[in-house]
Coordinates of C-alpha atoms and ligand atoms in Angstrom, one line a residue:
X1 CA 0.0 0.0 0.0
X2 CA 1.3 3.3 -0.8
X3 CA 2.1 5.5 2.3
X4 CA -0.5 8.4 3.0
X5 CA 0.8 12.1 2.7
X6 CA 2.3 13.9 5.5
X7 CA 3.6 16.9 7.2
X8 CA 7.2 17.7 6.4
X9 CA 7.7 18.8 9.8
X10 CA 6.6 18.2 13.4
X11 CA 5.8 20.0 16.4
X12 CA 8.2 21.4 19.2
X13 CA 6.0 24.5 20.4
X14 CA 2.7 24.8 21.2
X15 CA 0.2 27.5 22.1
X16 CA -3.1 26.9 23.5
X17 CA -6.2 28.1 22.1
X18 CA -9.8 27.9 24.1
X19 CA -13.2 27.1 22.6
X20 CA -16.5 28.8 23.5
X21 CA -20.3 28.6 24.1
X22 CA -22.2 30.2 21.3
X23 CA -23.8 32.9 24.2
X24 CA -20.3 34.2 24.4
X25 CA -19.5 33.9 21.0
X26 CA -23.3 36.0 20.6
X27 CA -22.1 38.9 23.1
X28 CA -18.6 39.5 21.6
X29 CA -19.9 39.8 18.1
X30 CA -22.7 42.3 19.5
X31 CA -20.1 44.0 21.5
X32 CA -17.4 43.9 18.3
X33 CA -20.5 45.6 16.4
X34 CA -20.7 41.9 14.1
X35 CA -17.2 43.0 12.5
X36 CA -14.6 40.3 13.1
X37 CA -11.7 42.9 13.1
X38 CA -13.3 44.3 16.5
X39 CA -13.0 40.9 18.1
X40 CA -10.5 40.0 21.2
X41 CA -8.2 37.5 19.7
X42 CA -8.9 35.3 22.7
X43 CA -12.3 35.3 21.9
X44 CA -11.5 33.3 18.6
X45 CA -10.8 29.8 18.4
X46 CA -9.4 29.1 15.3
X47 CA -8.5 32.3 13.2
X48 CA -8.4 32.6 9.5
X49 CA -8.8 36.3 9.1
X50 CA -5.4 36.3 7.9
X51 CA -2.1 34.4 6.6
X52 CA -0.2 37.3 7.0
X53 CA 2.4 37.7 10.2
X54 CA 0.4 34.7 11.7
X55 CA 2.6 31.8 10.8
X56 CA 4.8 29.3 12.6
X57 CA 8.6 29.9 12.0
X58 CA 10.6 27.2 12.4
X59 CA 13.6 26.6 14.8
X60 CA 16.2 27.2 12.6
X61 CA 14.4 31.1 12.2
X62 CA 14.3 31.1 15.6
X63 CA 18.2 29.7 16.3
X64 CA 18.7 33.1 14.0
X65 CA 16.8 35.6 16.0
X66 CA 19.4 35.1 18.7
X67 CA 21.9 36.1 16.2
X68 CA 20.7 39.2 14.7
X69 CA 23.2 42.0 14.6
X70 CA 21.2 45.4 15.9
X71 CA 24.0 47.3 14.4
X72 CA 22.2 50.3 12.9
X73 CA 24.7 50.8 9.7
X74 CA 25.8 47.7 7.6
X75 CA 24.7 44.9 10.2
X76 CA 25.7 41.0 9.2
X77 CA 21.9 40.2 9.4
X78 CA 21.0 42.7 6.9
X79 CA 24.1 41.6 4.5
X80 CA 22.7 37.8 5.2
X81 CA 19.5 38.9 3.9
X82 CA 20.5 40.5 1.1
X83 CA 22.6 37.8 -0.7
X84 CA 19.9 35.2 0.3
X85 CA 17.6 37.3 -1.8
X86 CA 19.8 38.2 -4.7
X87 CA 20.6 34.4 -4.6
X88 CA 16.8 33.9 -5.4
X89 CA 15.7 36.3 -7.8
X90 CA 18.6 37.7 -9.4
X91 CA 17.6 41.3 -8.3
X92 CA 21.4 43.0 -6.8
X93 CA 20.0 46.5 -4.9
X94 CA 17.6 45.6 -2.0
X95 CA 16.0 47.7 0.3
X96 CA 14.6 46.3 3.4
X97 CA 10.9 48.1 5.0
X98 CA 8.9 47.1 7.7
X99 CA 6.1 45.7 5.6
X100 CA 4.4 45.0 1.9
X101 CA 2.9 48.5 2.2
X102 CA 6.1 50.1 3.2
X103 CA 7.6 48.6 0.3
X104 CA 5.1 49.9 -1.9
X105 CA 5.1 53.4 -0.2
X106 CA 9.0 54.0 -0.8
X107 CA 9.0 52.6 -4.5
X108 CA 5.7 53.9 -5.7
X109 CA 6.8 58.2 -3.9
X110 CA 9.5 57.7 -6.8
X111 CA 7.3 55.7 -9.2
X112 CA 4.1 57.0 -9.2
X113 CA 3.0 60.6 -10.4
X114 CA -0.5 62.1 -10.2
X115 CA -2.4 61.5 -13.8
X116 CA -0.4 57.6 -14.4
X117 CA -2.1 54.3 -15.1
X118 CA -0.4 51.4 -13.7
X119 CA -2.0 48.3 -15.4
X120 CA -1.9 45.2 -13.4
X121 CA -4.2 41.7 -12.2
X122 CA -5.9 42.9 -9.4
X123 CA -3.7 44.9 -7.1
X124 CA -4.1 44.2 -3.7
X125 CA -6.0 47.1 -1.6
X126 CA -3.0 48.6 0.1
X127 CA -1.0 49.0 -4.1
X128 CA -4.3 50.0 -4.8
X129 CA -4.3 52.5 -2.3
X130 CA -0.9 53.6 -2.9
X131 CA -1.5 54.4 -6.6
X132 CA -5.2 55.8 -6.0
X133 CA -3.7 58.0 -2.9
X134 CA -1.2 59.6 -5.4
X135 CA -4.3 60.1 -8.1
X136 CA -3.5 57.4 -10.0
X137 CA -5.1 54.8 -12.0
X138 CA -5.0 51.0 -10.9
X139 CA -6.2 49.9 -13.9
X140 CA -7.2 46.1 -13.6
X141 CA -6.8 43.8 -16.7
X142 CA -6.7 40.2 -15.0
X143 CA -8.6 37.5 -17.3
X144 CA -12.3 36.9 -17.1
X145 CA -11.9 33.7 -16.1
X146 CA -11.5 34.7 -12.5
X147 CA -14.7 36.7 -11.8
X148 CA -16.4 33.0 -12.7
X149 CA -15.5 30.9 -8.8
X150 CA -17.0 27.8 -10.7
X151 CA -14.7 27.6 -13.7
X152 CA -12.0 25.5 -13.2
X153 CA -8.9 26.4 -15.1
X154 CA -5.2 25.8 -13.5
X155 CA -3.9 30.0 -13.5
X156 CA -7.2 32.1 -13.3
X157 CA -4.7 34.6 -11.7
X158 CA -3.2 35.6 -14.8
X159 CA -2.8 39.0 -16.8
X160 CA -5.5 38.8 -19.4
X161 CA -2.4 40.0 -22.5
X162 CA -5.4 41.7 -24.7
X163 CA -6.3 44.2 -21.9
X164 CA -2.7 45.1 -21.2
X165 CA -1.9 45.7 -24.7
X166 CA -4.9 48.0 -25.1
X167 CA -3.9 49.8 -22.2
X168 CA -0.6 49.9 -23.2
X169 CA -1.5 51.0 -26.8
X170 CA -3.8 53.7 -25.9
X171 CA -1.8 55.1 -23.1
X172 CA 1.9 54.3 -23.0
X173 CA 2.6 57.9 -22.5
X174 CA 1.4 57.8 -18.6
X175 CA 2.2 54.5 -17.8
X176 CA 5.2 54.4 -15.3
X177 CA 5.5 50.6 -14.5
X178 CA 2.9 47.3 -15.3
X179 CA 2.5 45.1 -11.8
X180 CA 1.9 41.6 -11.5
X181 CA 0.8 39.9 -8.3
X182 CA 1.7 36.6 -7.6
X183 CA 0.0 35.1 -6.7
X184 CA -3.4 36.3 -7.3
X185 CA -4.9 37.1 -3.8
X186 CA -8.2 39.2 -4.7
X187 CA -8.8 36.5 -7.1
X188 CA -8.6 34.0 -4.9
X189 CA -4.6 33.6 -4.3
X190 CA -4.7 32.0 -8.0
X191 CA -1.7 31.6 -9.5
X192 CA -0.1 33.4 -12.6
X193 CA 1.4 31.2 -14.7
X194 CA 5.4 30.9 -16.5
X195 CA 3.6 31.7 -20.0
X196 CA 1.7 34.1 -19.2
X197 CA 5.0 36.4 -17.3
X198 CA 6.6 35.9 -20.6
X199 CA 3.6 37.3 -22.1
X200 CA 3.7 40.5 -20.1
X201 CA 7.5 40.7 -20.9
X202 CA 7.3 40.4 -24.1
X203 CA 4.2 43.3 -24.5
X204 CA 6.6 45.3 -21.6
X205 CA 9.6 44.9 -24.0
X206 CA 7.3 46.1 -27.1
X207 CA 6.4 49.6 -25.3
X208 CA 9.6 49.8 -23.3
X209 CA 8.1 49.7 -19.9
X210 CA 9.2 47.6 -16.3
X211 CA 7.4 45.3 -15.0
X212 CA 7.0 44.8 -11.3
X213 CA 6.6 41.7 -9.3
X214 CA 4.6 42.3 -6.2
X215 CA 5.6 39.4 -4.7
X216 CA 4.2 38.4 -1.6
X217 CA 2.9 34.9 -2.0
X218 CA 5.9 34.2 -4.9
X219 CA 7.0 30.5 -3.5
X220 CA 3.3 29.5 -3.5
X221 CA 3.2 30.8 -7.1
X222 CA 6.5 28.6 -8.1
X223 CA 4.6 25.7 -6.7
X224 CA 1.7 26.0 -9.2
X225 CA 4.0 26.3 -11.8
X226 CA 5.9 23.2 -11.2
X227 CA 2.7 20.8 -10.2
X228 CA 0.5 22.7 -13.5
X229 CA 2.7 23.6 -15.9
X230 CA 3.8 21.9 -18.7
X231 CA 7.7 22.1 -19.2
X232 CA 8.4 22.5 -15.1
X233 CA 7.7 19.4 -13.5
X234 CA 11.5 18.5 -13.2
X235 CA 12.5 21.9 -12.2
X236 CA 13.3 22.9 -8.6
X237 CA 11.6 25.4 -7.0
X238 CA 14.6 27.5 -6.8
X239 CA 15.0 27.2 -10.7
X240 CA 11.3 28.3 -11.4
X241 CA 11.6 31.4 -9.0
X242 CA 14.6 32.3 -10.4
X243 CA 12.5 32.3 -13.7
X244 CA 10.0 34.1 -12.6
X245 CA 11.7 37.1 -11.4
X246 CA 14.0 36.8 -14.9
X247 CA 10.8 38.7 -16.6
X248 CA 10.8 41.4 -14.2
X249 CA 12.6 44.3 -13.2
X250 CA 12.1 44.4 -10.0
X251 CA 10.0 43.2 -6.5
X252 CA 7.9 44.6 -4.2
X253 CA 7.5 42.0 -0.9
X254 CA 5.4 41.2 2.0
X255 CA 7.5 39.3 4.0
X256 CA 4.9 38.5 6.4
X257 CA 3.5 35.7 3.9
X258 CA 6.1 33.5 2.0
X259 CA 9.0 34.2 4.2
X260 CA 7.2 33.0 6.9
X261 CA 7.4 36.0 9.4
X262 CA 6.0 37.5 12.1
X263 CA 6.8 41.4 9.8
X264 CA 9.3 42.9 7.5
X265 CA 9.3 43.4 3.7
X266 CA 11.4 44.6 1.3
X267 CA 11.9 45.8 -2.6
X268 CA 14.4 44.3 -4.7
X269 CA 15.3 45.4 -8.3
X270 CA 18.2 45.3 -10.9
X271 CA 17.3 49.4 -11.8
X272 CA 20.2 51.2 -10.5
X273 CA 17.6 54.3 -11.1
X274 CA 15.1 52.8 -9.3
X275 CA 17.2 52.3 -6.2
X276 CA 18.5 55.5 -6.2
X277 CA 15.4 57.5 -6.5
X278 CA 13.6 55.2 -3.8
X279 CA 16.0 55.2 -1.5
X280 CA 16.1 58.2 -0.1
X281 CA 12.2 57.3 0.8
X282 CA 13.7 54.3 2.7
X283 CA 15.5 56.7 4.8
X284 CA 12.7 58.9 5.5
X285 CA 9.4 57.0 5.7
X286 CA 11.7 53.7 7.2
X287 CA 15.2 54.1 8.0
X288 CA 18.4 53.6 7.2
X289 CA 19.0 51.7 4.5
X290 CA 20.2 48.7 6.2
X291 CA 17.8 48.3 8.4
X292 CA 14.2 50.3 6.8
X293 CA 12.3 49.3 9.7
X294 CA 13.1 45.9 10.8
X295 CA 15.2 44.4 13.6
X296 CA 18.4 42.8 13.0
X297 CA 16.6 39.7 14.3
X298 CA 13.8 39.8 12.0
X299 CA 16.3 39.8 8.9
X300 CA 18.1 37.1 9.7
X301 CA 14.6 35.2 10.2
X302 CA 13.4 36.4 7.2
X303 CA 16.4 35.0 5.0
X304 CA 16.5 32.0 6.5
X305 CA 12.7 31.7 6.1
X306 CA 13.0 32.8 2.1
X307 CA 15.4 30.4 1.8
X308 CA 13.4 27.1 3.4
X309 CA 9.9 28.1 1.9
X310 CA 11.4 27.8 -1.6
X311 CA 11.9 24.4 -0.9
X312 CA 9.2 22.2 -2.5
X313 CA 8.7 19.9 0.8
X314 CA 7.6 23.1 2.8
X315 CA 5.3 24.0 0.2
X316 CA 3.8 20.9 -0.3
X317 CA 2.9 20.5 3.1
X318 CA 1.4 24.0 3.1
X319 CA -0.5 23.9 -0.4
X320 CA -1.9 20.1 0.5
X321 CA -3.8 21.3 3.6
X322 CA -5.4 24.2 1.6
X323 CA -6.4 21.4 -0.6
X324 CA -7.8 19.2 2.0
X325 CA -10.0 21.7 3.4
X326 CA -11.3 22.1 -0.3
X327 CA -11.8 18.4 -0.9
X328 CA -13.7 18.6 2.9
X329 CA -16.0 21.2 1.5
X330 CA -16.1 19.4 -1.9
X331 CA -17.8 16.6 0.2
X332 CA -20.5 18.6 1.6
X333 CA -21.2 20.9 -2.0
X334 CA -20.3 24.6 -0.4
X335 CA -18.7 26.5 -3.3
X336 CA -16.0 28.6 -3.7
X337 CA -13.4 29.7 -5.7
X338 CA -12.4 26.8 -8.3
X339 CA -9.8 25.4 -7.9
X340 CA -8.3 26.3 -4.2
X341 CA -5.2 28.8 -4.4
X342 CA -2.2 28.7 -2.3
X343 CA -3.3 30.6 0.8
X344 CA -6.9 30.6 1.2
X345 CA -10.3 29.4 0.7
X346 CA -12.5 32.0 -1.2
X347 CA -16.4 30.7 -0.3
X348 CA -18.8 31.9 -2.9
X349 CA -21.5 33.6 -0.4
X350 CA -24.2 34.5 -2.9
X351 CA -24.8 30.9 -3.5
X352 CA -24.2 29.5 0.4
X353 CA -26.4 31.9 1.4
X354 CA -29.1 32.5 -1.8
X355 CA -31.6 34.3 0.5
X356 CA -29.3 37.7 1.1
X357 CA -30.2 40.1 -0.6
X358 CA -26.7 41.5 -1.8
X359 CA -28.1 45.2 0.2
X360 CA -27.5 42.8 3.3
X361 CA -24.0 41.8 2.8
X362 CA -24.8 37.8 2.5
X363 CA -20.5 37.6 3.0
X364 CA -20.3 39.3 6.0
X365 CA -23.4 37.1 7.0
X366 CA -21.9 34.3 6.0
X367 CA -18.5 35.5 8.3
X368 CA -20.7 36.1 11.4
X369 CA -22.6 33.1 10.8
X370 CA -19.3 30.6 10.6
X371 CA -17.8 32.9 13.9
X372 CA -21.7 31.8 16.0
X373 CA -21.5 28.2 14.6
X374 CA -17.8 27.3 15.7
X375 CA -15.5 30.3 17.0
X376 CA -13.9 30.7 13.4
X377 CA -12.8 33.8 12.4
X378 CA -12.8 34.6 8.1
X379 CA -12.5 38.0 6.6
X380 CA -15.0 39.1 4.1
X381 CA -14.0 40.0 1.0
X382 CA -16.6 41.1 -0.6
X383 CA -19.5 44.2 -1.1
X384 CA -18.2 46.0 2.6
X385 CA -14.2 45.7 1.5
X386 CA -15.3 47.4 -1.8
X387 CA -16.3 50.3 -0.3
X388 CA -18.4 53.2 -2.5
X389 CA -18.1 54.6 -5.6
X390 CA -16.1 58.1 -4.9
X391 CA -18.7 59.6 -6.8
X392 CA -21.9 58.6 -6.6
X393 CA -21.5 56.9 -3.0
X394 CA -23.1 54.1 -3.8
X395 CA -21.9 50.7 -2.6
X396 CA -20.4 48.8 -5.7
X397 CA -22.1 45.6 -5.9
X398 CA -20.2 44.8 -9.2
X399 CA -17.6 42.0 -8.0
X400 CA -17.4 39.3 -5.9
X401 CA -19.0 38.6 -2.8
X402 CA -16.6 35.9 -0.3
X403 CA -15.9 35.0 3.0
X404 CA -11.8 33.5 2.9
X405 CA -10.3 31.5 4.9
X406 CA -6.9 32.3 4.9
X407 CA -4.6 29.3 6.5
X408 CA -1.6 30.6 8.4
X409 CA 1.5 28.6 7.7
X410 CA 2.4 25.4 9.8
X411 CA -0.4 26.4 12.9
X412 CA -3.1 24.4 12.4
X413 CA -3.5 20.8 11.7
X414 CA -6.0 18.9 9.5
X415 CA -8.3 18.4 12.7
X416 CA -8.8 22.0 12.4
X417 CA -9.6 22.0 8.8
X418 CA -12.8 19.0 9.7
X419 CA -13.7 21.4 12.3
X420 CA -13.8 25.0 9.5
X421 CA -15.4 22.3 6.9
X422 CA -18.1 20.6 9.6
X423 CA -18.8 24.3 10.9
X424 CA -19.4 25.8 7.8
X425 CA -21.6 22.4 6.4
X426 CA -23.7 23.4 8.9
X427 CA -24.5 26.8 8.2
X428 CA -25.3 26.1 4.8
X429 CA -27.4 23.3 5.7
X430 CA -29.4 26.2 7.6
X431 CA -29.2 28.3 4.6
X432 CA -33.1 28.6 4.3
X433 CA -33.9 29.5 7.7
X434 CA -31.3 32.6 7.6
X435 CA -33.1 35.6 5.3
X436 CA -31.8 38.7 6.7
X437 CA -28.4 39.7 6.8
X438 CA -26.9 43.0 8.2
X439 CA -27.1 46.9 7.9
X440 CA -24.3 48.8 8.1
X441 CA -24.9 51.7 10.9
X442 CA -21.2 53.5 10.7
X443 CA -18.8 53.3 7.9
X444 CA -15.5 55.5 7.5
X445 CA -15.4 57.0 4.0
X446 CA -12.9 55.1 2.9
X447 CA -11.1 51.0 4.0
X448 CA -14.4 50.7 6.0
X449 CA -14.1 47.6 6.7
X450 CA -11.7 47.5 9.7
X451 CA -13.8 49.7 11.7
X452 CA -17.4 49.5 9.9
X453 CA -20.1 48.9 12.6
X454 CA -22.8 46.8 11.5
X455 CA -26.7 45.8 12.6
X456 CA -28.0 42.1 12.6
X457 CA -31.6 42.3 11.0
X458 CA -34.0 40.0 11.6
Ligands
F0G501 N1 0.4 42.6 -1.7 C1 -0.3 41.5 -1.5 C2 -0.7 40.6 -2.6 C3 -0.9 41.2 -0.2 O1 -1.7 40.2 0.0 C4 -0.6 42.1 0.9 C5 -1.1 41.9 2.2 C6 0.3 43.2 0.6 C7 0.8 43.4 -0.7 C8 0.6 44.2 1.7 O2 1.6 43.6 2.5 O3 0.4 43.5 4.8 O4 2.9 43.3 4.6 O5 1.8 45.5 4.2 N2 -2.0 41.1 2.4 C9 -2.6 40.7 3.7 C10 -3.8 39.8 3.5 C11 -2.9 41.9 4.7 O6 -4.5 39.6 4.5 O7 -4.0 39.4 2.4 P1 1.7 44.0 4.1

């Protein structure tokens, strides 16, 4: 008999985590004003707002916290994490920041000039927000085939090459930089295939622009690519990132996701001019440029952590369990996003809960409903993370409505994944009985959905 699949690790620390009784679990949502982001961690049993910051390093990151050099100028740790990540990606100038954001925020004051377009697959809310802040265009041409969860193709996270083109064709003048995302996290943390970077290359290359890598789930990306690609199977997953990043000119990162960190980030690029104009943002929004916000500790951490998650063992063990949970909820017919991406779960809510009218937010139902069933804390990404329209204030309605389920690195075990899949089984198998949804009673004007305070009706 072949032996089952298993972990490529095991445990050596352990944190407890405490269940509840559905009365608690019915006060602290009132109290948190039925936004999740409101709740006391404590009052969560297993939490899957986010896979960000929230994963397990592993001893040997922790063996190199106790070496980290605090020197503030030209510290060991820093140099250590440099070299691991030009030995990746190719990319020589690196500047460390405290976060994906801060990356972003440092490139884009040299990048980014009031009137530009930067075409892209579906920028994450804080690029977004750093492009739209600096009255910019975050123009979004990923394929279709994403906006349909029920489609199954292998990298729904791609760069749709007609839509760049025309966007590149029509406007070329105002467009500083094209961004890809891998991988895709609004659409589901899909990935972007090999082909399809070429592709953007190639219609970069045409028009004479850069292309930018924003990088945050990269390793998970390389996975995809080697388990759905034709041509990559044989590769390591070394090889394929160092692919990957061949078609770009440079790399913003979140190293809070495939580094597998508690925080830190960086940008990493091969344009001398891009280093030089963004560093002297480093300086002032981060720090000195050996350092840009991080501890000594966390560097050495995060290369050691870049270095083990590019290892296909790591990644298998991560990617399977997103895959387990999907097969769990393939068992009990809850839809979602087709097929499961590398971080998270993407339930469809529209169709787990059909009686919402989409004026009640059936996502952020369904998010309160799965917290009152079992303690499990999702993230809506749906109508309420889409804010208004700046113009006419209305709520867009126009995308996707989900609850994910993003699945820190190496916390939970499978157990955990029966206990999300049974929980949410049984909400939809009360799907009839639940008709009303919520109403939102304060909203900031803009990222309301950190703070947005809601009303149960019904
Ligand atoms: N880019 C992507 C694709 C992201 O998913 C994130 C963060 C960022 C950039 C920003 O990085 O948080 O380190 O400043 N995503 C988190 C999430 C918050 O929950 O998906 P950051």
């Amino acid at each position: 008999m072949e032996l089952p699949f298993a972990e490529s690790w095991k445990i050596k620390m352990v944190e407890p985590i405490r269940k509840s009784t559905r009365e608690e679990r019915e006060q602290w949502i009132k109290e948190a004003h039925y936004n999740v982001f409101q709740l006391k961690a404590e009052h969560v049993y297993i939490d899957l707002l986010t896979d960000s910051g929230t994963n397990a390093m592993s001893d040997r990151q922790w063996a190199g916290m106790m070496m980290g050099d605090e020197s503030y100028a030209g510290a060991r740790s820093f140099l250590k994490m440099k070299e691991t990540i030009t030995r990746l990606t190719g990319f020589e100038y690196v500047i460390p920041t405290h976060q994906g954001r801060a990356a972003e925020n440092v490139l884009f004051s040299y990048l980014v000039k009031e009137g530009n377009i930067v075409p892209g697959n579906s920028h994450f809310d804080t690029t977004k927000g750093h492009i739209e802040g600096r009255h910019a265009i975050a123009l979004d041409c990923t394929v279709d085939e994403a906006k349909n969860t029920q489609l199954e193709v292998p990298f729904k996270g791609n760069v749709d090459p007609k839509k760049l083109e025309k966007a590149l064709a029509e406007h070329s003048d105002i467009i500083p930089f094209i961004i890809v995302t891998v991988t895709n996290n609004t659409a589901g943390g899909q990935p972007v295939s090999m082909q399809n970077l070429k592709e953007v290359r190639a219609i970069a290359d045409k028009y004479g622009k850069p292309v930018l890598f924003d990088s945050a789930r990269f390793a998970e990306n390389a996975y995809f690519i080697k388990t759905r690609e034709e041509g990559y199977a044989d590769k390591t997953i070394k090889e394929i990132v160092k692919e990957m990043f061949s078609y770009a000119d440079g790399m913003t990162m979140s190293a809070k996701k495939d580094a597998v960190v508690n925080m830190g980030g960086f940008i990493a690029t091969n344009k001398k001019d891009w280093y030089e104009g963004a560093k002297g943002y480093c300086v002032q929004f981060e720090g000195y440029l050996t350092y840009g916000g991080m501890n000594g500790r966390d560097m050495e951490a995060l290369a050691i952590g870049l270095d083990e998650n590019t290892e296909f063992d790591n990644l298998e063990t991560r990617i399977k369990q997103i895959q387990y949970l999907a097969k769990r909820l393939d068992e009990f017919g809850i839809p979602y996003q087709r097929p499961a991406g590398g971080h998270a779960i993407f339930v469809d809510a529209s169709k787990v809960l059909p009686n919402i009218p989409k004026e009640e937010f059936p996502a952020q139902t369904l998010t309160i409903e799965l917290y009152l069933e079992a303690g499990i804390r999702g993230c809506e990404i749906g109508y309420i993370l889409a804010d208004r329209d700046p113009v006419t204030r209305e709520n867009r309605f126009n995308g996707l409505d989900l609850l994910r389920l993003a699945i820190p690195r190496r916390v939970y075990t499978n157990n955990h994944m029966d206990v999300i899949a049974v929980a949410l089984k049984n909400v939809f198998d009360r799907r009839n009985e639940i008709t009303r949804g919520v109403r939102i009673a304060w909203e900031a004007p803009l990222m309301r959905h950190f703070t947005v305070q809601l009303e149960r009706l019904g």
